[in-house]
XYZ file of C-alpha atoms in Angstrom:
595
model
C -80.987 54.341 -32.627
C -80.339 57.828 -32.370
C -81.187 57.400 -28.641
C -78.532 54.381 -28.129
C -75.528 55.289 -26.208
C -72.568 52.216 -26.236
C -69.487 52.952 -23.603
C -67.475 51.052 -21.270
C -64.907 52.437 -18.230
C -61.465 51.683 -18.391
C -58.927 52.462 -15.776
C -55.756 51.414 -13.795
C -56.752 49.119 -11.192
C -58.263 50.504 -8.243
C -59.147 53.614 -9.590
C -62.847 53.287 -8.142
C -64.703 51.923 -11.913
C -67.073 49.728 -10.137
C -67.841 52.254 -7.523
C -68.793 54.633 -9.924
C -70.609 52.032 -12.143
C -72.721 51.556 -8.852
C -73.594 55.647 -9.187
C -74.745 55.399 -12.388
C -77.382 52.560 -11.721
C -78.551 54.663 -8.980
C -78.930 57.924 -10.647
C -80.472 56.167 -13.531
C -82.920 54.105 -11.369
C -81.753 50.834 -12.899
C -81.261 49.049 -9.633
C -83.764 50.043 -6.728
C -82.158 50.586 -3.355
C -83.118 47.246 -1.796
C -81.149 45.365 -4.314
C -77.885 47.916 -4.551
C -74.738 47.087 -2.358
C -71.038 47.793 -3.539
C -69.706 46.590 -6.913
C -73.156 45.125 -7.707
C -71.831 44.307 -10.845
C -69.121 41.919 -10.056
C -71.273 38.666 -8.839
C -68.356 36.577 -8.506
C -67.240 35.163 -5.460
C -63.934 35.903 -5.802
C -64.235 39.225 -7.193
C -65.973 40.547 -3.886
C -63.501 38.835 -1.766
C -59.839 40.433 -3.628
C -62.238 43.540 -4.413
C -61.234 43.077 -8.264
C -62.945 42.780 -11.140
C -61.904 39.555 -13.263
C -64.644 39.791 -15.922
C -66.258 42.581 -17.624
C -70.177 43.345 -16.798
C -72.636 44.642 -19.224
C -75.713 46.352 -18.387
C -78.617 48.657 -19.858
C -79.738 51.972 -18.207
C -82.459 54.452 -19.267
C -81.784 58.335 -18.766
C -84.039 61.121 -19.693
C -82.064 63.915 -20.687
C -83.785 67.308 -22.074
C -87.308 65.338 -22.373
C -86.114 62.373 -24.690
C -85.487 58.959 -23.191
C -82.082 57.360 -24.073
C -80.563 53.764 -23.794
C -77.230 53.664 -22.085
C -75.486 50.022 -22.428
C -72.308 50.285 -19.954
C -69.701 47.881 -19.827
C -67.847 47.601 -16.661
C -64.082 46.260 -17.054
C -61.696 45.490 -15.283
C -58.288 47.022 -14.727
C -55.392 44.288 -13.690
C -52.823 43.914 -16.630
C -53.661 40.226 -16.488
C -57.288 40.904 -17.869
C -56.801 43.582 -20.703
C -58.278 40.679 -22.940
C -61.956 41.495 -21.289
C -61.314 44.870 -21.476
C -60.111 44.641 -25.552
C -63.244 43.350 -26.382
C -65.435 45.604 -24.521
C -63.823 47.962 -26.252
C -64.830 46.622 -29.906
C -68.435 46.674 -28.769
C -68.367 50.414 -27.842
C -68.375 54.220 -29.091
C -67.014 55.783 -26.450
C -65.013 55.292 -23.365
C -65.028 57.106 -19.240
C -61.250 57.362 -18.295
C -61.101 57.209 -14.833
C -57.914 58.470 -13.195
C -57.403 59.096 -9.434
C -57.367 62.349 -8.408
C -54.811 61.285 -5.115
C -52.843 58.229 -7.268
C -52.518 60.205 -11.262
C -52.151 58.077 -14.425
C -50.768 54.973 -13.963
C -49.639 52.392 -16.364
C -52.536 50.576 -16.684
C -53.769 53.774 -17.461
C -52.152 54.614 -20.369
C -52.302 50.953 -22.132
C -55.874 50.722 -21.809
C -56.154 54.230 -23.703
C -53.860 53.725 -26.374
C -56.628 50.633 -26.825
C -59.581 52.685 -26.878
C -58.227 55.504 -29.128
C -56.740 52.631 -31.925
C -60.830 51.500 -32.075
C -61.511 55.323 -32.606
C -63.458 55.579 -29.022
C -64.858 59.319 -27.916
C -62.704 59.574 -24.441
C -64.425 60.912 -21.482
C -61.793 61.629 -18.864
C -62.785 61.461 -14.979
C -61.200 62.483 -12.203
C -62.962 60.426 -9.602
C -61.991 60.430 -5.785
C -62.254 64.076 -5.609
C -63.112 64.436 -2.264
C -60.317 62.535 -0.627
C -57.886 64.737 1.595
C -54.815 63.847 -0.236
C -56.366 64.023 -3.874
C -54.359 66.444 -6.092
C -56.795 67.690 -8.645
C -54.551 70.398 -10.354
C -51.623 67.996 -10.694
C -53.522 65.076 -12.048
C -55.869 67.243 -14.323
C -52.141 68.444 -16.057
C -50.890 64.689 -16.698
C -54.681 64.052 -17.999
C -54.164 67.117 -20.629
C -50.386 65.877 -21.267
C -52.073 62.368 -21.904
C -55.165 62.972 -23.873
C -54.932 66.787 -25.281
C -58.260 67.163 -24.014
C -59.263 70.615 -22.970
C -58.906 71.363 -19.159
C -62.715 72.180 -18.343
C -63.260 68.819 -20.427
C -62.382 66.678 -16.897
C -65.339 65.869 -15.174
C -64.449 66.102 -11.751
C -65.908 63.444 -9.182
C -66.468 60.666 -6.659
C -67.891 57.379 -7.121
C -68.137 57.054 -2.903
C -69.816 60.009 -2.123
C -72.050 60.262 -5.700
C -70.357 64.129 -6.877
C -70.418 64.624 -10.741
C -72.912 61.891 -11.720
C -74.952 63.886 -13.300
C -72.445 65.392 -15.338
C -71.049 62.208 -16.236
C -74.604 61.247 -17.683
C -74.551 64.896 -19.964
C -71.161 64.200 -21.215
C -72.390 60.307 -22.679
C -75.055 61.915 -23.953
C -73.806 65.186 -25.506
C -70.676 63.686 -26.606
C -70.538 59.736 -27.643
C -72.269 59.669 -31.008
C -74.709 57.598 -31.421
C -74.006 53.577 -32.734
C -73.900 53.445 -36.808
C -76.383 50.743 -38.066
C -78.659 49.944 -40.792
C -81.991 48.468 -39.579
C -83.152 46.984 -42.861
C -79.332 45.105 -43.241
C -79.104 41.516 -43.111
C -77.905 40.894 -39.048
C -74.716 41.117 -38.428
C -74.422 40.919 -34.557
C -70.767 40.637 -32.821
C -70.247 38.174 -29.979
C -67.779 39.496 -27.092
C -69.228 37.143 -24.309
C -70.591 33.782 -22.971
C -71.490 32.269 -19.902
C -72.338 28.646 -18.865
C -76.086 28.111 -17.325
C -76.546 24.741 -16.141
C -80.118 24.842 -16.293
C -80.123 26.357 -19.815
C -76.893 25.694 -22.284
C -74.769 28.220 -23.443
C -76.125 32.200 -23.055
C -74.030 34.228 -26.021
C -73.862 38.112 -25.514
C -73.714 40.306 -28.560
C -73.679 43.652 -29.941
C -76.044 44.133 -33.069
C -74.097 46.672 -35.805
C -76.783 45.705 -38.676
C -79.979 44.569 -39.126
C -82.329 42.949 -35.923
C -82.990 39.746 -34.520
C -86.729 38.362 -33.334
C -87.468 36.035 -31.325
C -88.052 32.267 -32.946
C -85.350 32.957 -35.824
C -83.199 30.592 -37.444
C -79.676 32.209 -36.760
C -76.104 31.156 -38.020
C -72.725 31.269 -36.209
C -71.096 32.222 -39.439
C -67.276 30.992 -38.121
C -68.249 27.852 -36.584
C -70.829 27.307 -39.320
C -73.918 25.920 -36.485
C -77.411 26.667 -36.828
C -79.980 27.211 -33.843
C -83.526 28.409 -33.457
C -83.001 31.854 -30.980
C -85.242 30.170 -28.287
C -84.801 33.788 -26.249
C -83.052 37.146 -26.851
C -83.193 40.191 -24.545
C -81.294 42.923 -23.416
C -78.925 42.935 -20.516
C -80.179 44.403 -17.442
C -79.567 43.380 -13.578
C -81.322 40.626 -14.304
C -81.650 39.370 -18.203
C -84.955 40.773 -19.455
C -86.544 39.077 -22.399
C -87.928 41.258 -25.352
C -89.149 40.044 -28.922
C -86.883 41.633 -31.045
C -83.205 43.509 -30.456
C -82.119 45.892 -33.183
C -79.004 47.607 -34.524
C -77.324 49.058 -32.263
C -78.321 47.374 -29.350
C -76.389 45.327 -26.601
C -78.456 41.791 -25.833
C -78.226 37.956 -25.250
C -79.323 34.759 -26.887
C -80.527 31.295 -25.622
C -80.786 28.807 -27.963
C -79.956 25.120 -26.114
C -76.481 25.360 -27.148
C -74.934 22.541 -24.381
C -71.452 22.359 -26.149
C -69.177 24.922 -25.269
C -66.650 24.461 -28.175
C -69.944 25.713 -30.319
C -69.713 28.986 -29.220
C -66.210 31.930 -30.257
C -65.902 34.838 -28.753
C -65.606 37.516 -31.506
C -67.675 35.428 -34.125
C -70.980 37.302 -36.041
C -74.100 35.598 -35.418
C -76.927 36.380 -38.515
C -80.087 34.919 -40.014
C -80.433 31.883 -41.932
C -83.145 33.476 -44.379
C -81.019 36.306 -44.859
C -77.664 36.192 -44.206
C -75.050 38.845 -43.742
C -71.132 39.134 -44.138
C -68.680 38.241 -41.110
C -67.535 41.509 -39.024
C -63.789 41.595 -38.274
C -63.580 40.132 -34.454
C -60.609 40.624 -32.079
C -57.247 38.865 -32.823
C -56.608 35.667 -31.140
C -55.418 36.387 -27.620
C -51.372 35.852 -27.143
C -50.876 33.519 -23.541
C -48.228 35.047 -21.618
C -47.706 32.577 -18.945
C -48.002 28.160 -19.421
C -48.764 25.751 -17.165
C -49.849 22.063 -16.365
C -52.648 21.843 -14.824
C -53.426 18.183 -13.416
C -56.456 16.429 -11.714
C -55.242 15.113 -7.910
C -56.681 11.466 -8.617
C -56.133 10.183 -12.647
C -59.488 9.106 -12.906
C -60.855 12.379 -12.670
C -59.022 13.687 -15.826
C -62.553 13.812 -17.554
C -64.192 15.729 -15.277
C -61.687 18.410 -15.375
C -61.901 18.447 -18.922
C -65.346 18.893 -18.712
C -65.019 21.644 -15.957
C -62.401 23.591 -17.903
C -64.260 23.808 -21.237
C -67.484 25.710 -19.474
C -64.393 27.948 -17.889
C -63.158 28.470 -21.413
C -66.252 29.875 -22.443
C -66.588 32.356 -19.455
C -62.661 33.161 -20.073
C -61.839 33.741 -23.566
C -58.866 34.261 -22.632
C -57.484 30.730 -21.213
C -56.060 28.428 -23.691
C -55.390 24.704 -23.306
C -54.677 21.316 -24.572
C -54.398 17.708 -23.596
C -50.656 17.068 -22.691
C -48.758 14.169 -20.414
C -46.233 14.072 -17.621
C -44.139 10.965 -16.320
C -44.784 12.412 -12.458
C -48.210 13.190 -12.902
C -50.175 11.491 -15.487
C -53.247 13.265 -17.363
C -53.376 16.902 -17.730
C -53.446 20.289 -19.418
C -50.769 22.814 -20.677
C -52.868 25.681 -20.519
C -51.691 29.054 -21.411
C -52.418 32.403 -19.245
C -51.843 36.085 -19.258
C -50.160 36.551 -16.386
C -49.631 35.182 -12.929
C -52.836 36.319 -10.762
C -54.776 35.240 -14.358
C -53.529 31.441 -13.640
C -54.092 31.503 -9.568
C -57.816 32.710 -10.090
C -58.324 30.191 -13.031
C -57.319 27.558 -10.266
C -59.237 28.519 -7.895
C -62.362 28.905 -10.124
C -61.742 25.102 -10.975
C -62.234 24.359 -7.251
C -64.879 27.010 -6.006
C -67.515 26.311 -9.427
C -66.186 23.198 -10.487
C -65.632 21.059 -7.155
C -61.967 20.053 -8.968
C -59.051 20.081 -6.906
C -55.762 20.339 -9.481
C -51.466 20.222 -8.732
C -50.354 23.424 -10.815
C -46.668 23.115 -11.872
C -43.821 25.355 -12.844
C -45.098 28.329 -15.261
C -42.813 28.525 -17.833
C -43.080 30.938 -21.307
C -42.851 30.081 -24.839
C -39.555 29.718 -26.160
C -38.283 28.837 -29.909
C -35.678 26.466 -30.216
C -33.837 26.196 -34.080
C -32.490 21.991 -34.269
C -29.619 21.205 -36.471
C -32.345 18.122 -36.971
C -35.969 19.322 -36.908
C -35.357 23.213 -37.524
C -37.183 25.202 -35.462
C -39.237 24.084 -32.607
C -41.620 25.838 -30.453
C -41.376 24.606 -26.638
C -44.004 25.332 -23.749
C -42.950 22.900 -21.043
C -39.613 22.164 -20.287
C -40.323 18.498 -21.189
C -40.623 19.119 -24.941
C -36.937 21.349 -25.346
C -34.760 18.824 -27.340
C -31.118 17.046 -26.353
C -28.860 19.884 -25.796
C -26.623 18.410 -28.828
C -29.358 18.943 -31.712
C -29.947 22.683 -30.261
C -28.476 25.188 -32.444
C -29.735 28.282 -30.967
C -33.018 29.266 -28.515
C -35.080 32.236 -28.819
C -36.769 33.492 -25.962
C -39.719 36.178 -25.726
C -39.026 39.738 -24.246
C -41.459 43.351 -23.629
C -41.480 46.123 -23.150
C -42.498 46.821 -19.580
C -43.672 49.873 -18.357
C -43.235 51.149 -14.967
C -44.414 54.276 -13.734
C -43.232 55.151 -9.949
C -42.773 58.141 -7.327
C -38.876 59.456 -8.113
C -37.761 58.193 -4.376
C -37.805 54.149 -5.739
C -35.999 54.618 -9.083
C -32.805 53.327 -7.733
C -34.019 49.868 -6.012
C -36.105 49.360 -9.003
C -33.661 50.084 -11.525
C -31.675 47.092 -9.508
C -34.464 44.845 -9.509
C -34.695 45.126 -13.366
C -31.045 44.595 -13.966
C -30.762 41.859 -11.625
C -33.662 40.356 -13.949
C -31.577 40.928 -17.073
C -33.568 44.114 -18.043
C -32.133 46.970 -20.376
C -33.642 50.625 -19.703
C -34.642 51.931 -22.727
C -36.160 55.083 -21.406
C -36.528 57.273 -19.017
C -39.169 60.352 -18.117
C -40.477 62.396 -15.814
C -44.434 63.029 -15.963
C -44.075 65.471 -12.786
C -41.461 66.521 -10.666
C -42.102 63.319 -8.382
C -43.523 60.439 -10.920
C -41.352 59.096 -13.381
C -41.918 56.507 -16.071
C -38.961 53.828 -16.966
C -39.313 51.712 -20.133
C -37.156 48.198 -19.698
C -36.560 45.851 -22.337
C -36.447 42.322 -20.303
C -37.506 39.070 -20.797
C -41.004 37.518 -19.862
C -39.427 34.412 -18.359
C -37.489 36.928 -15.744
C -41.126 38.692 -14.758
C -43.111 35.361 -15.123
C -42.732 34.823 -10.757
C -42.053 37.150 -8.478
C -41.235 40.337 -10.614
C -44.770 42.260 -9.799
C -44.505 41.318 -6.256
C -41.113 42.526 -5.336
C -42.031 45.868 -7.525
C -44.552 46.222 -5.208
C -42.886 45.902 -1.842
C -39.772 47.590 -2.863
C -41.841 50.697 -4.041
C -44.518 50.225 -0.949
C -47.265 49.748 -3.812
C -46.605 52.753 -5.902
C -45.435 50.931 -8.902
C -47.531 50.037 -11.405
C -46.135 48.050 -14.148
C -47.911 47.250 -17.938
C -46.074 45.276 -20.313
C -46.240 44.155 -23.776
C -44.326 41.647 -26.291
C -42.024 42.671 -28.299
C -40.484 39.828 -30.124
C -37.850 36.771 -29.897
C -34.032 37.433 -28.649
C -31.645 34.694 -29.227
C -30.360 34.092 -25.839
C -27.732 31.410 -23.993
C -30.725 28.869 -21.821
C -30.260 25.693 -20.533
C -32.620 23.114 -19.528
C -32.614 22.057 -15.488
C -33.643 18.523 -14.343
C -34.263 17.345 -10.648
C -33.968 14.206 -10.069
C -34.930 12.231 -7.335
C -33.166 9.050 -6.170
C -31.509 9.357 -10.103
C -35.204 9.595 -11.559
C -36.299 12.315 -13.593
C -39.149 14.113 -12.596
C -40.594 16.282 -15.606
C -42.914 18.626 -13.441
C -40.464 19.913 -11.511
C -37.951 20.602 -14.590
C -37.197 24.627 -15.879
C -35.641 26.303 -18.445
C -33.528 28.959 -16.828
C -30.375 31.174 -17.956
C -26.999 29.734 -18.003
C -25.015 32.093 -16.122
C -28.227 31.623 -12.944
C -28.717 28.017 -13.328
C -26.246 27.163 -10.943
C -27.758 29.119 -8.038
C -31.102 27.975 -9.067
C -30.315 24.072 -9.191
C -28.719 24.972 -5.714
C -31.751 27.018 -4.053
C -34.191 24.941 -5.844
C -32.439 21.346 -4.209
C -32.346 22.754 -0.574
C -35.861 24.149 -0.929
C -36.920 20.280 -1.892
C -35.148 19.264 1.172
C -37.356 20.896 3.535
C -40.745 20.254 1.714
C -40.197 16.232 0.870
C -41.087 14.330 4.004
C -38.626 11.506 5.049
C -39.250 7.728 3.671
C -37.697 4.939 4.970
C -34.859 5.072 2.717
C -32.382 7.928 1.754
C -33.877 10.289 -0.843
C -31.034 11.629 -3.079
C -31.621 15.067 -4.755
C -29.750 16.177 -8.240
C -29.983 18.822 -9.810
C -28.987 18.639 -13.432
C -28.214 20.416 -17.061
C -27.840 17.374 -19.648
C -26.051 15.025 -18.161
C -23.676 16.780 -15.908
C -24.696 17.411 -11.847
C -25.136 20.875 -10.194
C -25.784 20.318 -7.001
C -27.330 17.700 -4.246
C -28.963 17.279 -0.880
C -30.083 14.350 0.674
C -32.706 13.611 3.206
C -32.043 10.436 5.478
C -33.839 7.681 5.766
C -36.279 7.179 8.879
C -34.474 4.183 10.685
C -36.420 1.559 12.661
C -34.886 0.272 15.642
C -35.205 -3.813 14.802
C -32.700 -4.438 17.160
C -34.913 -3.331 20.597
C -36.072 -6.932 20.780
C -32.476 -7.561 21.606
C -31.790 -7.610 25.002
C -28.093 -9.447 26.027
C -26.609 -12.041 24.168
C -24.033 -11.617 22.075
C -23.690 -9.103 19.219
C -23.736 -11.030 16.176
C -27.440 -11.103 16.790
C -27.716 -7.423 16.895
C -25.821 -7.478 13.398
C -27.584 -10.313 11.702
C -30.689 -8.015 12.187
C -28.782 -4.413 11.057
C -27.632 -6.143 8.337
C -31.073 -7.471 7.234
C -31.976 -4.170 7.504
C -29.395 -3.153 5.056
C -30.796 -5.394 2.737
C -34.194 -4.610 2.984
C -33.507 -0.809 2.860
C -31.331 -1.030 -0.403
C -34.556 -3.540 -2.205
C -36.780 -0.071 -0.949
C -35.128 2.416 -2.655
C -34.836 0.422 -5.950
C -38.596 0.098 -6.008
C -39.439 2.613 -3.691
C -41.564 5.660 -5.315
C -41.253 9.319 -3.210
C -44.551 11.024 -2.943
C -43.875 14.672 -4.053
C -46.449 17.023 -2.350
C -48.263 19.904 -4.121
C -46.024 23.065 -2.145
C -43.066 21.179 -3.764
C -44.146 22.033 -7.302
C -44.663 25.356 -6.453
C -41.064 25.843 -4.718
C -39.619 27.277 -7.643
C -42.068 30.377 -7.189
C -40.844 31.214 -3.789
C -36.674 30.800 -4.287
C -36.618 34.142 -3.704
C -38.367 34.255 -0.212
């Protein structure tokens, strides 16, 4: 054990982590050149083609170092605000952490939160200045915010560059020389943490743990302890490029198990796996991840409701993170609410569904959690604009605000000091980390960020915002719920909870935008907007007309108006029964009032 050396890197995104997770499997010989190609570790689809990491990767190396062989197991996370739960929990499996900061971009927010993580789990920090040899990289600069940051010596910053391969060796002293090795008692009872799953088709459920006590052999009768299942551990190993097999994995050690498990509900992240003959005492896990974002996620065609279900529960257990249940809509039948962390969290969990799962799903309006206090029920906790109650039981509403933290260049305070005020933010702070980067702290709520908040931070700041955020509580505040209806129906997907003093404008944007996207029936389509019963605003779209009287040539003109007035008839019977087909771009209007 004294060989064993447990650390993941954690850094803003784009900072180069899988880059220089590709250097160290080179220098360490763990991949040979005919399999390496960039970000070997992230074998996702989708991660290649955004050039993101979405899940964490964890993988063993062997080093020699002074004569003695050591074991590094490095996790690989990822850096977007909207995954920090992957990165939490690689976290909990670790001793020690490699900060990567660009040398040409400095700390950024993403920065900063992931650190405060890794120092509250009592990680050894190994700051890295990677990108070194870029023309525009400011060592001296970025190597003061790092000391600011950390209180790390100067000469303690490992200078180098995942791209061109400078400081890897260094890198590979400082894991060794200064992340202690994992604490662990080999003659415990197992106690073995669980911080990931994937779904194998071919062979159930394959758990990935970290042992902190005790080992596990091959054969063994082990015990989920919070789930309470049983299973014989069919195959354990460690966690290469590939998953190599082995007959026993002791403290200390990073592995997986395959035991048949086929139902994914069997298997929670941050629950302690030990043995039946000799069992051991639960470890503390993570706490339960907090959704940011909800959503309805529904199947196209009904009948394929059980299919998706299916589809998302093997998602579930390759994204801790997601959480869902069973709800139903008037407009669209069978679905889930499902809760995310943030925006690009719910646009790759939809395109997962479709890419692995072959599902094609409508998305509605995100909305956040609010609590509502009743004058009937007391309080009441609302996800979907469909469950907030009549406006005359509704004493008060609550709804969820961070703290977001934005760290810019000094030239875009201004715009985005506008931006966050127009979004009903209140600056709580502001500093400057260098003569040209400055760091606001807002007070705003989540609903007001939920859309288009990161995007327009972006463009207004040509990309050199970054922005982390946390929650900070409940603020009573004055909301109102906003129907649409169509041709005086309701239609529940396409409702939102909204501020009072912007609902107008929204019911207004939010009607014209419909007016575009519906396509014409043949009868007139009325559009309402709504709050209770009172109208905001309406559009209509006219109705297609058929020309019934070209058959008419000459004669006299009551003919012509016998067959407009049938017409008449015919149109008003349509738009009692007729239904309007809503397509999917219309759900997803609400996102893009702003363009």
């Amino acid at each position: 054990m004294q060989n064993i050396r447990n650390f993941c890197i954690i850094a803003h995104i784009d900072h180069g982590k899988s880059t220089l997770a590709d250097r160290l499997l080179e220098h360490t010989s763990t991949v040979s050149k005919r399999e390496m190609m960039a970000q070997v570790l992230d074998n996702m689809d989708l991660e290649r083609e955004r050039g993101i990491t979405i899940k964490s990767h964890a993988i063993q190396m062997n080093y020699v170092y002074e004569g003695k062989d050591y074991v590094f197991n490095m996790i690989d996370t990822p850096g977007h605000v909207d995954f920090s739960y992957e990165v939490s929990r690689s976290i909990a499996a670790c001793e020690g952490a490699l900060l990567i900061v660009d040398s040409s971009q400095g700390i950024e927010a993403q920065t900063i939160s992931n650190l405060y993580l890794a120092i509250s789990h009592d990680l050894i920090i190994i700051p890295v200045l990677n990108k070194i040899d870029l023309p525009h990289s400011m060592q001296e600069e970025v190597k003061d915010e790092i000391v600011d940051l950390i209180g790390c010596k100067r000469d303690e910053i490992i200078p180098a560059s995942g791209k061109a391969g400078i400081g890897i060796e260094d890198i590979c002293r400082a894991i060794v020389e200064r992340i202690p090795a994992p604490k662990g008692d080999r003659n415990a009872p197992l106690q073995a943490l669980i911080f990931d799953s994937v779904f194998n088709s071919f062979r159930g459920v394959e758990v990935m743990f970290r042992v902190y006590n005790g080992v596990i052999r091959k054969g063994e009768k082990v015990k989920f302890i919070a789930t309470g299942k049983e299973y014989n551990a069919d195959e354990i190993g460690i966690l290469r490029l590939d998953k190599e097999p082995r007959n026993i994995v002791e403290a200390g050690d990073v592995g997986y198990i395959i035991s048949g498990i086929k139902e994914a509900r069997e298997v929670k992240v941050g629950d302690t796996i030990t043995t039946v003959a000799n069992p051991g005492l639960q470890i503390q896990g993570f706490e339960d991840v907090k959704p940011m974002v909800f959503a309805g996620i529904y199947p196209v065609e009904t009948s394929d409701f059980e299919n998706l279900r299916t589809a998302m529960d093997k998602l579930q257990l390759n994204d801790a993170s997601l959480v869902w249940e069973p709800e139903t809509s008037l407009a669209l039948g069978f679905g889930f609410r499902c809760g995310f962390l943030g925006m690009l969290h719910m646009e790759i969990v939809q395109e997962r569904l479709e890419r692995e799962f072959g599902q094609t799903v409508i998305t509605t309006v995100p909305s956040v959690q609010f609590k509502v206090y009743t004058t009937k029920d007391g309080l009441v906790t609302v996800n979907a604009p469909s469950d907030m109650p009549e406006p005359n039981y509704i004493d008060r509403i609550e709804e969820p605000f961070i703290k977001a933290q934005i760290i810019t260049k000094a030239d875009y305070v201004g715009p985005i000091m506008t931006l966050c005020m127009e979004k009903r933010g209140i600056l709580k702070n502001q500093s400057y980390l260098t003569t040209d980067r400055v760091e606001l702290v807002f007070e705003m709520p989540l609903g007001e960020i939920v859309f288009d908040f990161f995007d327009k931070l972006k463009t207004i700041s040509r990309g050199y915002a970054s922005l982390d955020y946390e929650l900070i509580g409940f603020v009573q505040s004055t909301l109102v719920r906003l129907d649409i209806l169509l041709n005086d129906e309701k239609v529940d997907a396409l409702s939102a909870i909204v501020h009072r003093d912007k609902a107008y404008d929204w019911g207004k944007r939010l009607c014209e935008k419909l007016k575009e996207l519906l396509p014409r029936q043949m009868f007139e389509i009325k559009i309402q907007a709504a709050i209770g019963a009172k109208i905001i605003s309406r559009e209509s779209i006219s109705a297609l007309r058929k020309d019934v009287t070209a058959k008419c040539y000459g004669g006299d003109i009551s003919r012509k108006r016998k067959l407009l007035e049938k017409q008449k008839e015919g149109k008003k019977r349509m738009r009692q029964v007729g239904t309007v087909e809503i397509p999917q771009e219309a759900f997803m209007a609400i996102l893009r009032l702003g363009d």
